[in-house]
Short mmCIF file of C-alpha atoms in Angstrom, two decimals:
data_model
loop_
_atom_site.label_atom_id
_atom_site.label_comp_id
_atom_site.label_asym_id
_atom_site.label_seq_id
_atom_site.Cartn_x
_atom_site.Cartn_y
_atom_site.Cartn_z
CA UNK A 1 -1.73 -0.96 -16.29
CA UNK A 2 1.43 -1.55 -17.83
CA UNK A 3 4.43 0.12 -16.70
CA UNK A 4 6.68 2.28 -19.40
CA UNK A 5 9.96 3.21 -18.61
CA UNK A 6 10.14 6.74 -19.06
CA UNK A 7 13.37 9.03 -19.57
CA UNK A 8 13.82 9.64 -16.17
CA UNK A 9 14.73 6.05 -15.41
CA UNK A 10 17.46 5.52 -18.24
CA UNK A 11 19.64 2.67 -17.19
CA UNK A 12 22.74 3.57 -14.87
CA UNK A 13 25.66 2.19 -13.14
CA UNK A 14 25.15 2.48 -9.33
CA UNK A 15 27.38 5.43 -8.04
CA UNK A 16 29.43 5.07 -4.84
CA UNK A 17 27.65 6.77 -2.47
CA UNK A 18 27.61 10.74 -2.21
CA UNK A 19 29.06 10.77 -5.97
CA UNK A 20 27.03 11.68 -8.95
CA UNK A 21 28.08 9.87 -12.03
CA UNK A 22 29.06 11.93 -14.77
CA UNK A 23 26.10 10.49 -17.22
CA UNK A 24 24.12 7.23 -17.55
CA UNK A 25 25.16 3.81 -18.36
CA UNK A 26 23.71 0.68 -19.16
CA UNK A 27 23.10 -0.94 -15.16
CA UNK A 28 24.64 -4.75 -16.53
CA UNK A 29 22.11 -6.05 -14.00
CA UNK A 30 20.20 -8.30 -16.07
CA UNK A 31 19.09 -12.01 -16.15
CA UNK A 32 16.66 -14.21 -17.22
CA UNK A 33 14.91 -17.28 -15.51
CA UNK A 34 12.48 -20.16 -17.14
CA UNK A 35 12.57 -22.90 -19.21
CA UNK A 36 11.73 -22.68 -23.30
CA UNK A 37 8.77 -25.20 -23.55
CA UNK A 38 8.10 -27.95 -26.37
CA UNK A 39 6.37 -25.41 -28.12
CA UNK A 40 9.27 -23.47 -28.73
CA UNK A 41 8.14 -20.21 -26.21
CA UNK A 42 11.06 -18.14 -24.81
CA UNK A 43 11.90 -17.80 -21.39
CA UNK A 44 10.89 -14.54 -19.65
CA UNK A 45 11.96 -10.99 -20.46
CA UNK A 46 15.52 -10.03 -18.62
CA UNK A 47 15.49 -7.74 -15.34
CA UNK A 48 16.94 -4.67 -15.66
CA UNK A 49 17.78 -2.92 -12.51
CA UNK A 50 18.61 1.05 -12.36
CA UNK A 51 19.15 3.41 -9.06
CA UNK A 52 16.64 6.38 -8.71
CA UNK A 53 18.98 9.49 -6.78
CA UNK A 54 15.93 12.51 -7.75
CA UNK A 55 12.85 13.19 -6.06
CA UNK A 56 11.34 14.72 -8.99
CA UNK A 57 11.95 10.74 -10.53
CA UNK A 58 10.31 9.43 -7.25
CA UNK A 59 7.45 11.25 -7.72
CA UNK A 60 7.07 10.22 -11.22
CA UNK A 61 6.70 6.41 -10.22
CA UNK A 62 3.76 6.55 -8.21
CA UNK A 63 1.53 4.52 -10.99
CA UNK A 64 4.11 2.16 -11.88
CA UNK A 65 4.94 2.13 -7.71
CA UNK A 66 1.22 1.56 -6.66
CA UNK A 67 0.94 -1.51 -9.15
CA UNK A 68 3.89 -3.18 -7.62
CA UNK A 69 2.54 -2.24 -4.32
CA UNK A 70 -0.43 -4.48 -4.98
CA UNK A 71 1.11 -6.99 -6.59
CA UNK A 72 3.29 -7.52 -3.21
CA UNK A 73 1.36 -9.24 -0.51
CA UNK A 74 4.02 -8.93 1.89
CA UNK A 75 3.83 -4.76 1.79
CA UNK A 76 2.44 -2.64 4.41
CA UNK A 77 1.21 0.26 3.93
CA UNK A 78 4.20 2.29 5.17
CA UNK A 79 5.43 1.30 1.50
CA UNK A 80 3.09 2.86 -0.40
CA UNK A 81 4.16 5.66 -2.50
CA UNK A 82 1.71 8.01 -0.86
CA UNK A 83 3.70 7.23 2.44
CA UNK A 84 7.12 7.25 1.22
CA UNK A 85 6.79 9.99 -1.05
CA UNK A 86 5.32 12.10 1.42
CA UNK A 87 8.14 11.33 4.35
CA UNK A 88 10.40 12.37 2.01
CA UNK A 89 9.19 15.59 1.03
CA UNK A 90 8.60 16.48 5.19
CA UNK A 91 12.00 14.70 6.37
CA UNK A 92 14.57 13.65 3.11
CA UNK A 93 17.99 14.72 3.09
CA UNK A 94 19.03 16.43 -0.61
CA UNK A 95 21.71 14.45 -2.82
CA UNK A 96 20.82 11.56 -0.35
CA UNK A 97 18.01 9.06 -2.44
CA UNK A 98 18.89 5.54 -3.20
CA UNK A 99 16.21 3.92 -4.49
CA UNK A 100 16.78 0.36 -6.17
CA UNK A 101 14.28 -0.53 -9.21
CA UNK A 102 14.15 -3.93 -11.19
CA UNK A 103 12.03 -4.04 -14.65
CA UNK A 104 10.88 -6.60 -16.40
CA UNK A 105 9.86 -5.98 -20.16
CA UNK A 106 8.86 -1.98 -18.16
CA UNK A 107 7.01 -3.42 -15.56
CA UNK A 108 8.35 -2.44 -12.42
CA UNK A 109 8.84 -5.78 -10.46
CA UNK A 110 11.05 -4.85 -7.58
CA UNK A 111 12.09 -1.56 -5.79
CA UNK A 112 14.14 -1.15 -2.16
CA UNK A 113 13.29 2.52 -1.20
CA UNK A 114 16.63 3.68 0.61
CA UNK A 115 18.44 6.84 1.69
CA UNK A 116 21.78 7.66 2.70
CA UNK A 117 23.12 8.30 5.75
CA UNK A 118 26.09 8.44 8.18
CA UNK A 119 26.29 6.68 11.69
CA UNK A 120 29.46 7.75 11.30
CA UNK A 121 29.98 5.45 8.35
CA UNK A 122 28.10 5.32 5.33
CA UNK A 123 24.86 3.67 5.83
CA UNK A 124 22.22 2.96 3.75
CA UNK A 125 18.71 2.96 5.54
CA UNK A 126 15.02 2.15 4.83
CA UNK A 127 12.93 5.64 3.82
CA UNK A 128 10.28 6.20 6.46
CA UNK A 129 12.51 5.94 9.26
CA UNK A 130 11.55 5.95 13.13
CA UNK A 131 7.75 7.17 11.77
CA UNK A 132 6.81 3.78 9.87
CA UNK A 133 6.47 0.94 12.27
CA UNK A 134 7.29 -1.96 9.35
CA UNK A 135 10.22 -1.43 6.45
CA UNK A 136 10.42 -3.32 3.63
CA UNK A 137 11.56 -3.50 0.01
CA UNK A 138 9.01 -4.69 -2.65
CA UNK A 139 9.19 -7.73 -4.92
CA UNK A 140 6.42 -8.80 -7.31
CA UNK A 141 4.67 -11.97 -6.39
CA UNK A 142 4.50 -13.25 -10.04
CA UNK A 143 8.64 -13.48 -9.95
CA UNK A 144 9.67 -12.92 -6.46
CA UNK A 145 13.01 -15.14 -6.44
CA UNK A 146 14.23 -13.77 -9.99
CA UNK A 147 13.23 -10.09 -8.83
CA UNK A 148 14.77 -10.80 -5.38
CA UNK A 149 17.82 -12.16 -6.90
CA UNK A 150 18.52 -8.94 -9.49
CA UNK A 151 17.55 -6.44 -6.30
CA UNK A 152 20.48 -7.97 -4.29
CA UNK A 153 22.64 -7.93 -6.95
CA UNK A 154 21.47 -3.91 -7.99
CA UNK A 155 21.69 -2.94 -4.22
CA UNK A 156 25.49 -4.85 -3.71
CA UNK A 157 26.44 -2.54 -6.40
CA UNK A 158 24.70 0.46 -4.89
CA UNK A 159 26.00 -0.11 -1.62
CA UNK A 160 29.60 0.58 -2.70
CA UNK A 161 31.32 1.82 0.50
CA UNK A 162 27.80 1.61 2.52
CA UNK A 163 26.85 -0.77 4.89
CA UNK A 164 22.56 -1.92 4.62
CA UNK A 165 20.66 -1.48 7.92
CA UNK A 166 17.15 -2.48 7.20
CA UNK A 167 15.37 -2.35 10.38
CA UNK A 168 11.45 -3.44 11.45
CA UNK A 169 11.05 -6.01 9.13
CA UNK A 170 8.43 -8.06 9.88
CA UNK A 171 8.21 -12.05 9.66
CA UNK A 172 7.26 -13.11 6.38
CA UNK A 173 8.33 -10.02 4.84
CA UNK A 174 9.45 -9.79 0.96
CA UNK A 175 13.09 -8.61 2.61
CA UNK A 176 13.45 -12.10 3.59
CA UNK A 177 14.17 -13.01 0.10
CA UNK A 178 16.51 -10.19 0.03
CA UNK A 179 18.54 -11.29 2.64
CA UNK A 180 18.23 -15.07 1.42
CA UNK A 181 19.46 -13.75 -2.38
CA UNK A 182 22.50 -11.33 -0.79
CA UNK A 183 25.59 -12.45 -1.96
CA UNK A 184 28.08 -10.49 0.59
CA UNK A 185 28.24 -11.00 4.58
CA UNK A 186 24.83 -10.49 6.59
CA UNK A 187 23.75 -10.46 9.70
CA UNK A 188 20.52 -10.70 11.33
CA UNK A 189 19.39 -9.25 15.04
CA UNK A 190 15.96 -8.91 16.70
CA UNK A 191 13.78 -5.65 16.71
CA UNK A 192 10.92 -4.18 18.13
CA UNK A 193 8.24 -6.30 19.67
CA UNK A 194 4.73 -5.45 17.84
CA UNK A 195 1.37 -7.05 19.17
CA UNK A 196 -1.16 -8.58 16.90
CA UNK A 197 -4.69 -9.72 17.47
CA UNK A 198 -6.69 -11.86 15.07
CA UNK A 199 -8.73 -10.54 12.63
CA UNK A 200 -12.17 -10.66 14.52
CA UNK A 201 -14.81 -8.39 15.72
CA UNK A 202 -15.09 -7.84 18.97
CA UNK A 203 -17.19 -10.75 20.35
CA UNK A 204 -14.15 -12.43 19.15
CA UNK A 205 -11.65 -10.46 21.12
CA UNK A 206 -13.75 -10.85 24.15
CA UNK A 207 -14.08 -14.52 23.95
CA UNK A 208 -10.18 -14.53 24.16
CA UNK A 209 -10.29 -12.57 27.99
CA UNK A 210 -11.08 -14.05 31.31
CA UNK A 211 -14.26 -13.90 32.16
CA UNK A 212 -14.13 -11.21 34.76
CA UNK A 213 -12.01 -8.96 32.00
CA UNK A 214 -14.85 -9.93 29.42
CA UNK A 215 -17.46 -8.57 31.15
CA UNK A 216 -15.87 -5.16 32.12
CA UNK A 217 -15.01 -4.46 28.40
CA UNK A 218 -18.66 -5.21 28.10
CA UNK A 219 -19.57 -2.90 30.69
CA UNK A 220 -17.32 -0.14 29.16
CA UNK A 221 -19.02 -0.80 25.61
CA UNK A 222 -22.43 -0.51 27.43
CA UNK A 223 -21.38 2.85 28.89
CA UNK A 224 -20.34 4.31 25.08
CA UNK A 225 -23.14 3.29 23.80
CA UNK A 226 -25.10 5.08 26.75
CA UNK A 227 -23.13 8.54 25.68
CA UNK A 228 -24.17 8.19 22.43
CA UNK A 229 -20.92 8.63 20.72
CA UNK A 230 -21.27 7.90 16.83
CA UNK A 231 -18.77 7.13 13.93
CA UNK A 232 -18.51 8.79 11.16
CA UNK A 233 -14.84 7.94 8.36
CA UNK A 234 -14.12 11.00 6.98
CA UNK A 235 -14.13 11.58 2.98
CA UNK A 236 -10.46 12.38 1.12
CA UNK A 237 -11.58 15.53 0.39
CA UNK A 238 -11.94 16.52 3.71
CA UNK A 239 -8.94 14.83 5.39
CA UNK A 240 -6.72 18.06 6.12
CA UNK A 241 -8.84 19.65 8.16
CA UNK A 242 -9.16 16.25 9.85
CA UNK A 243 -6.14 15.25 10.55
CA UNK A 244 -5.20 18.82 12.03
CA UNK A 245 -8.08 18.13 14.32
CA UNK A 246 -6.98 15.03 15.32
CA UNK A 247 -3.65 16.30 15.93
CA UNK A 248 -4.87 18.58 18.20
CA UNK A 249 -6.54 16.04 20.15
CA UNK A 250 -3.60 14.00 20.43
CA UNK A 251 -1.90 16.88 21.70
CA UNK A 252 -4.69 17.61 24.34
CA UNK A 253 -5.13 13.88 25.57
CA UNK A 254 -1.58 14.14 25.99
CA UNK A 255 -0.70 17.44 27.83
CA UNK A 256 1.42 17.34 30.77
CA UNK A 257 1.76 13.52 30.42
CA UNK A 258 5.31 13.51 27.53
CA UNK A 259 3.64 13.60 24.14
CA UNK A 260 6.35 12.61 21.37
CA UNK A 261 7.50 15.72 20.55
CA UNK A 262 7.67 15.03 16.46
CA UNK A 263 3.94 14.10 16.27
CA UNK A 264 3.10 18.34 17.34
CA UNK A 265 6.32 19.31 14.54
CA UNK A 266 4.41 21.34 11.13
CA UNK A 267 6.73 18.56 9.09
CA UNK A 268 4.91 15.34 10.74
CA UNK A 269 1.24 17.01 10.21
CA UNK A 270 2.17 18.43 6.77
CA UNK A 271 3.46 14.70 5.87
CA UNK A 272 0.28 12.58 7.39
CA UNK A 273 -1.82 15.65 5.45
CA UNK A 274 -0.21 14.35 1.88
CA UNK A 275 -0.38 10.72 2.91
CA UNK A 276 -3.29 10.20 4.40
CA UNK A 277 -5.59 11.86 1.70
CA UNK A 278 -3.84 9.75 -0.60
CA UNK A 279 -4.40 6.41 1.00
CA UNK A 280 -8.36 7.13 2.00
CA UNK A 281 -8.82 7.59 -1.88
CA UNK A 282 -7.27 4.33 -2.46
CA UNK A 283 -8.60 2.66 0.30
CA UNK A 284 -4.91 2.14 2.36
CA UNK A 285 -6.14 4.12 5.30
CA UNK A 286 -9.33 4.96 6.91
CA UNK A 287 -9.93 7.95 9.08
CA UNK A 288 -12.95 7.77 11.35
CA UNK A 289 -14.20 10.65 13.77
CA UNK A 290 -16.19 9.87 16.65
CA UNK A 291 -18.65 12.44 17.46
CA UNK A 292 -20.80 13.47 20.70
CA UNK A 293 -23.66 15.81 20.08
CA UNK A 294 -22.16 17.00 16.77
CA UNK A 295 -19.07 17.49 18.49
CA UNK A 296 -16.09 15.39 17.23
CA UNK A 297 -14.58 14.17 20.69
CA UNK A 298 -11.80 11.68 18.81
CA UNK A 299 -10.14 10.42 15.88
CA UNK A 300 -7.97 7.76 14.94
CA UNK A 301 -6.26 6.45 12.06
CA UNK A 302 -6.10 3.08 10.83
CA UNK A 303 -4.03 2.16 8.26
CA UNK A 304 -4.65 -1.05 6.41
CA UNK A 305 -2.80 -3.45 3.87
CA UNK A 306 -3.56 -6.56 2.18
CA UNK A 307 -3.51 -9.09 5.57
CA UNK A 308 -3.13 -6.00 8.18
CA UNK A 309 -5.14 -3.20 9.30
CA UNK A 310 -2.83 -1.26 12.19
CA UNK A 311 -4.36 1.74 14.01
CA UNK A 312 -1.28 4.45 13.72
CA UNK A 313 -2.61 7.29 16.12
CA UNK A 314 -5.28 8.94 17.41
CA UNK A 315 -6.54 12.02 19.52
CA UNK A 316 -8.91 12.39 22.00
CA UNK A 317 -10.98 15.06 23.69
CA UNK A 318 -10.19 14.66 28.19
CA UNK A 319 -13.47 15.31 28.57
CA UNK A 320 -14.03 11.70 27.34
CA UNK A 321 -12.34 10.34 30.13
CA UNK A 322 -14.11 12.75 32.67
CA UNK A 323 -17.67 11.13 31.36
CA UNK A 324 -16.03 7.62 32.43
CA UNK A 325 -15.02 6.69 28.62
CA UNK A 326 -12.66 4.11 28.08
CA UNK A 327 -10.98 4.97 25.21
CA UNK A 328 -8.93 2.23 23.96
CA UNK A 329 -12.23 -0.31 23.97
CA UNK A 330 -14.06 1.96 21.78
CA UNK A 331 -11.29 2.41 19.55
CA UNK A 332 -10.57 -1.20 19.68
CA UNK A 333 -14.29 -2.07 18.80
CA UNK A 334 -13.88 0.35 15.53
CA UNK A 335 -10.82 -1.33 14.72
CA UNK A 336 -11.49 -4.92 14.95
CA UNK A 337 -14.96 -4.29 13.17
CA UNK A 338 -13.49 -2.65 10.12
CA UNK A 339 -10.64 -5.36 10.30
CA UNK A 340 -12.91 -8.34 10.26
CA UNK A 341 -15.43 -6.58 7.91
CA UNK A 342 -12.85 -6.36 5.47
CA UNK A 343 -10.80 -9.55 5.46
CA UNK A 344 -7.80 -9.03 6.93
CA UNK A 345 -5.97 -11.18 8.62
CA UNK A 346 -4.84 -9.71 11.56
CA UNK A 347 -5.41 -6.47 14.04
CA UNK A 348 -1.98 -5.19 14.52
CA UNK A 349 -1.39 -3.43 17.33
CA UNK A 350 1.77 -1.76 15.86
CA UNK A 351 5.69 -1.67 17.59
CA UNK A 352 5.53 -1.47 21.68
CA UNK A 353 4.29 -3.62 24.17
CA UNK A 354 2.38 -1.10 26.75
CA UNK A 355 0.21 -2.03 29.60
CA UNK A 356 -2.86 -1.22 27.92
CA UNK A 357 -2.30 -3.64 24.44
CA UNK A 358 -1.34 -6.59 26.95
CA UNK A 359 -4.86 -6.88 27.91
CA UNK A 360 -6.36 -7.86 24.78
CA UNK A 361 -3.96 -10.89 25.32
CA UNK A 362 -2.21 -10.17 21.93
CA UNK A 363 0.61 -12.66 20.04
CA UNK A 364 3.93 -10.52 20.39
CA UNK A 365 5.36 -10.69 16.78
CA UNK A 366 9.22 -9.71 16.66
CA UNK A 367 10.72 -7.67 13.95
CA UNK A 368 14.22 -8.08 12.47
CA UNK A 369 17.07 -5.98 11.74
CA UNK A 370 18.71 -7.33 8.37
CA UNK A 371 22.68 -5.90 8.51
CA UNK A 372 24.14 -6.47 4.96
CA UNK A 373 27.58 -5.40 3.25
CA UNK A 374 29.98 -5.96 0.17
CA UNK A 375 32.66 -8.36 1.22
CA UNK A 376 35.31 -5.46 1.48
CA UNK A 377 33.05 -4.14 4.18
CA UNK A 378 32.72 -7.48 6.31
CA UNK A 379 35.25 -5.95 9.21
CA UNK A 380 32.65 -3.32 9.10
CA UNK A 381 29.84 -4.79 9.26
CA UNK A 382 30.96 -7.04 12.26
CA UNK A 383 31.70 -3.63 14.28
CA UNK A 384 28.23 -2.24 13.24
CA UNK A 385 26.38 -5.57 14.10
CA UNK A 386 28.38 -5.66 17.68
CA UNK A 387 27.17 -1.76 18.16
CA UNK A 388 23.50 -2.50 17.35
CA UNK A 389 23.89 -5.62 19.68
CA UNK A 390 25.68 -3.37 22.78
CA UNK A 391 22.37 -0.90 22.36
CA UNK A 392 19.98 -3.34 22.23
CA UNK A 393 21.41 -4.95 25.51
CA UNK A 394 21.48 -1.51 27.02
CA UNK A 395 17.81 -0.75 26.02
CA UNK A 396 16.65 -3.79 27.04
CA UNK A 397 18.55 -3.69 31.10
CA UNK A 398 16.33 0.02 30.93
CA UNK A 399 13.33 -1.40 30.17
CA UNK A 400 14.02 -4.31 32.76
CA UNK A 401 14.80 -1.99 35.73
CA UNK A 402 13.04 1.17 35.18
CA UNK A 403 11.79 1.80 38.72
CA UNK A 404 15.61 1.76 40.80
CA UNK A 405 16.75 3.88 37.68
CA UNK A 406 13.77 6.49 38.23
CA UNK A 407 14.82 5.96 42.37
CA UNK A 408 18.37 7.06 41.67
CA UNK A 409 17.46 9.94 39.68
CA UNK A 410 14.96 10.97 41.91
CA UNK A 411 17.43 11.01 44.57
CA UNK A 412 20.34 12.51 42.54
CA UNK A 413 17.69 15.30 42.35
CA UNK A 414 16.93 15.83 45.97
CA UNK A 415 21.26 15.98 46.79
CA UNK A 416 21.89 18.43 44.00
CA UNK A 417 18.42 20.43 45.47
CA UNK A 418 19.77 20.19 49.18
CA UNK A 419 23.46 21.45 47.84
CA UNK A 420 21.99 24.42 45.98
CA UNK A 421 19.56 25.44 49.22
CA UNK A 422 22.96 25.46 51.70
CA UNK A 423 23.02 24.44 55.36
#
């Protein structure tokens, strides 16, 4: 479909941020690329870019958003409109949307999806935040360099007096260009560590174990198919009541063991309600309950994109466990069937690195943190980058030496105990 632009995407100059301007203006961020042939063709339409600051004129992009979506290879599906739309509606901040478009001739060819915030300085950040496990802007395949180059200039003018953090950017991701096309200072640092598997079913997966590993996954797939547990993806229509039963699940496999406290918040399951009904009708996410005498005993979600399926979160009954059910394998089996039977790529095993992933023997893929700035900001941005580089050092020693941490606090513990009890 063609995109229109519609009145509420007038051309405007990009506002400092936190300031209104007082009406529109014409954006100035235009350009053409190509070469007029021998036939005497012109080159392409111009780029126009203009900043979207009003939910109600996010929500009124989802066509024009979806077609770019597809026409992105790079996405994920944590930048689909049905996923940003919705996280903004459960978690946005009022007066605080950036969003960056670029048209061509209507047709939405580029958009960075952004919000303001303050860490303590202005700081403009990817929507989706801490719940999507990939950020990215969007750049039409068909002119990715010209789109990239007329984002970076739109978003140097939006950033005014805000640094850029884009963070969990994966390799290959349309971002890159971005970054490449950004004509102030930049920096670039490493993120999360996400595990992928090939996109193979699980005969596939097992030929990549040990042998002694191979054949007690096969032993474990024997034993679910003993209990008779079957599959069933649930419809759109009937996703809310799903995904409040999976929630519940989650919260059960998880009780007494530190569930993440926003995955049992009314705004998380009111947000992966709206999204996830969305993306099962357009075939972004598939939700699959696994059933045990009629009962459903587990769900999980698995969201999927043009090279990737990833499986975001699931919920399962104890009892499972108490019948000698591994879990993870027969989620695993579900996952790498649909991902194979489908043609994508890869099996992502989304951000972290637990115990339980490492024994698929997965490829650790790292994410990046792109740090941009206007040139005034460049002292700035060197603080920010040495901040996000202290943290990361920090997080890291944690994660190295967890066990004499928990020691120390254990014993901290006991001393304060023994003071309080008295001689």
């Amino acid at each position: 479909m063609t995109a229109r632009r519609t009145s509420h995407e007038a051309p405007s100059t990009v506002p400092a941020p936190g300031r209104r301007p007082a009406r529109p203006e014409p954006a100035g961020a235009t350009g053409a690329t190509g070469n007029t042939t021998d036939s005497g063709s012109t080159t392409p339409a111009p780029l126009s870019t203009t900043l979207c600051r009003a939910p109600g004129q996010f929500a009124a992009l989802a066509a024009d958003w979806r077609a770019l979506h597809r026409g992105c290879r790079a996405a994920t599906p944590f930048q689909s409109h049905s996923w940003l739309y919705s996280w903004w509606l459960s978690y946005g901040t009022p007066g605080r949307l950036r969003i960056v478009l670029v048209r061509r001739a209507g047709r939405l060819v580029a958009a960075a999806p952004l919000m303001l915030a303050y860490r303590p300085l202005p700081v403009l950040v990817p929507l989706g935040g801490p719940l999507s496990d990939f950020c990215d802007v969007l750049l039409d395949d068909s002119c990715a360099g010209p789109a990239a180059e007329a984002l970076a200039a739109g978003l140097y003018r939006a950033a005014r007096g805000a640094l850029v953090d884009l963070r969990e950017v994966r390799p290959g991701a349309a971002a890159e260009r971005l970054y490449a096309a950004w004509p102030g200072p930049r920096r670039r640092r490493d993120d999360s560590v996400c595990l992928e598997l090939p996109g193979v079913p699980m005969d596939g997966l097992l030929g990549r174990l040990a042998g002694d590993r191979a054949r007690r996954v096969r032993a474990k797939l024997r034993k679910l198919d003993a209990l008779g547990i079957e599959e069933r993806s649930v419809p759109a229509g009937e996703v809310p009541v799903a995904i409040h039963r999976m929630l519940h699940l989650h919260r059960l496999q998880w009780q007494g063991r530190g569930v993440t406290p926003e995955h049992l918040r009314p705004r998380f399951a009111a947000h992966l309600v709206r999204a996830t009904r969305e993306m099962v009708g357009s075939g972004e996410a598939v939700l699959t309950e696994y059933r045990m005498a009629g009962r459903v005993m587990a769900a999980d979600l698995l969201l999927m994109s043009a090279d990737l399926a990833g499986g975001y979160l699931y919920g399962a009954d104890p009892e499972l466990r108490e019948r000698k059910a591994d879990i993870t394998t027969m989620l695993m089996r579900h996952d790498a069937r649909r991902t194979a039977g489908t043609g994508r790529r890869a099996l992502s095993l989304l951000r972290g690195t637990e115990p339980y992933k490492q024994h698929w023997r997965p490829v650790p893929v790292t994410n990046q943190r792109m740090l941009l700035s206007r040139r005034a900001l460049a002292p700035a941005l060197r603080l920010y980058a040495a901040q996000v580089a202290g943290r990361a050092l920090a997080a890291g020693l944690a994660r190295e030496r967890p066990a004499p941490l928990r020691g120390l606090r254990a014993r901290r513990r006991t001393r304060r105990a023994k003071g309080a009890a008295g001689p």
